[in-house]
Amino acid sequence: MPPDTKRSRAHLKAQRAELEKLSSRSAGARQTVTLDQQNVGRLSRMDALQQQAMAQATERQRAAEIAKIDAALRRIDDGEYGYCLECGEEIAEKRLEIAPAVALCVRCAGSGEV
Ligand SMILES: [Zn+2]
């Protein structure tokens, strides 16, 4: 039986909204370096650059997560949600509950990715 896509969709949308909220909140952190360039000394500027790099890495991670969620939402629309992209087997319901954006079953995902 296919999973409860209504619930999965709500879950995915909530996750997505949360990620976007975090993303807009940290938008300032990613821009501080250019804004403060004239005012800060060399050392604190390096600090700021480092912080900016970290914020950008986090943002990239977030964007990847959002892309995964979007792909899962598309699979719901296509009626393919809940089936492993590798082997086509149903993904365990428990697994989807914990991570609704997963595209692979436990076996195909191996020990690496969730
Ligand atoms: Zn599989």
PDB file of C-alpha atoms in Angstrom, residues 3-61:
ATOM      1  CA  PRO A   3       2.144   5.665   2.120  1.00  0.00           C
ATOM      2  CA  ASP A   4      -0.135   8.351   3.466  1.00  0.00           C
ATOM      3  CA  THR A   5       0.962  11.054   1.050  1.00  0.00           C
ATOM      4  CA  LYS A   6      -1.299  13.689   2.541  1.00  0.00           C
ATOM      5  CA  ARG A   7       0.572  13.514   5.791  1.00  0.00           C
ATOM      6  CA  SER A   8       3.932  13.289   4.070  1.00  0.00           C
ATOM      7  CA  ARG A   9       3.129  16.346   2.006  1.00  0.00           C
ATOM      8  CA  ALA A  10       2.223  18.362   5.091  1.00  0.00           C
ATOM      9  CA  HIS A  11       5.365  17.142   6.809  1.00  0.00           C
ATOM     10  CA  LEU A  12       7.544  18.057   3.828  1.00  0.00           C
ATOM     11  CA  LYS A  13       5.995  21.489   3.464  1.00  0.00           C
ATOM     12  CA  ALA A  14       6.524  22.201   7.151  1.00  0.00           C
ATOM     13  CA  GLN A  15      10.169  21.174   6.875  1.00  0.00           C
ATOM     14  CA  ARG A  16      10.602  23.348   3.832  1.00  0.00           C
ATOM     15  CA  ALA A  17       9.053  26.377   5.524  1.00  0.00           C
ATOM     16  CA  GLU A  18      11.335  25.878   8.504  1.00  0.00           C
ATOM     17  CA  LEU A  19      14.410  25.759   6.269  1.00  0.00           C
ATOM     18  CA  GLU A  20      13.370  28.897   4.443  1.00  0.00           C
ATOM     19  CA  LYS A  21      12.790  30.701   7.703  1.00  0.00           C
ATOM     20  CA  LEU A  22      16.290  29.805   8.896  1.00  0.00           C
ATOM     21  CA  SER A  23      17.645  30.816   5.541  1.00  0.00           C
ATOM     22  CA  SER A  24      16.168  34.306   5.556  1.00  0.00           C
ATOM     23  CA  ARG A  25      17.215  34.793   9.158  1.00  0.00           C
ATOM     24  CA  SER A  26      20.835  34.062   8.312  1.00  0.00           C
ATOM     25  CA  ALA A  27      20.836  36.133   5.131  1.00  0.00           C
ATOM     26  CA  GLY A  28      22.335  39.005   7.121  1.00  0.00           C
ATOM     27  CA  ALA A  29      25.226  36.873   8.348  1.00  0.00           C
ATOM     28  CA  ARG A  30      26.163  36.029   4.795  1.00  0.00           C
ATOM     29  CA  GLN A  31      26.421  39.665   3.846  1.00  0.00           C
ATOM     30  CA  THR A  32      28.203  41.217   6.830  1.00  0.00           C
ATOM     31  CA  VAL A  33      31.637  41.078   5.239  1.00  0.00           C
ATOM     32  CA  THR A  34      30.859  43.341   2.343  1.00  0.00           C
ATOM     33  CA  LEU A  35      28.858  45.690   4.516  1.00  0.00           C
ATOM     34  CA  ASP A  36      31.458  46.057   7.266  1.00  0.00           C
ATOM     35  CA  GLN A  37      34.533  45.996   5.086  1.00  0.00           C
ATOM     36  CA  GLN A  38      35.602  49.551   5.839  1.00  0.00           C
ATOM     37  CA  ASN A  39      35.013  49.485   9.548  1.00  0.00           C
ATOM     38  CA  VAL A  40      36.625  46.298  10.823  1.00  0.00           C
ATOM     39  CA  GLY A  41      40.301  45.564  11.302  1.00  0.00           C
ATOM     40  CA  ARG A  42      42.226  42.883   9.483  1.00  0.00           C
ATOM     41  CA  LEU A  43      41.845  40.174  12.112  1.00  0.00           C
ATOM     42  CA  SER A  44      38.194  40.665  12.736  1.00  0.00           C
ATOM     43  CA  ARG A  45      37.744  40.836   8.997  1.00  0.00           C
ATOM     44  CA  MET A  46      39.236  37.362   8.736  1.00  0.00           C
ATOM     45  CA  ASP A  47      36.883  36.279  11.473  1.00  0.00           C
ATOM     46  CA  ALA A  48      34.024  37.749   9.556  1.00  0.00           C
ATOM     47  CA  LEU A  49      35.127  36.004   6.370  1.00  0.00           C
ATOM     48  CA  GLN A  50      35.307  32.725   8.207  1.00  0.00           C
ATOM     49  CA  GLN A  51      31.875  33.228   9.657  1.00  0.00           C
ATOM     50  CA  GLN A  52      30.564  34.157   6.263  1.00  0.00           C
ATOM     51  CA  ALA A  53      32.053  31.013   4.745  1.00  0.00           C
ATOM     52  CA  MET A  54      30.385  28.944   7.423  1.00  0.00           C
ATOM     53  CA  ALA A  55      27.081  30.664   6.871  1.00  0.00           C
ATOM     54  CA  GLN A  56      27.407  30.030   3.143  1.00  0.00           C
ATOM     55  CA  ALA A  57      28.184  26.352   3.685  1.00  0.00           C
ATOM     56  CA  THR A  58      25.131  26.041   5.905  1.00  0.00           C
ATOM     57  CA  GLU A  59      23.094  27.799   3.278  1.00  0.00           C
ATOM     58  CA  ARG A  60      24.280  25.407   0.579  1.00  0.00           C
ATOM     59  CA  GLN A  61      23.314  22.502   2.803  1.00  0.00           C
TER      60      GLN A  61
END
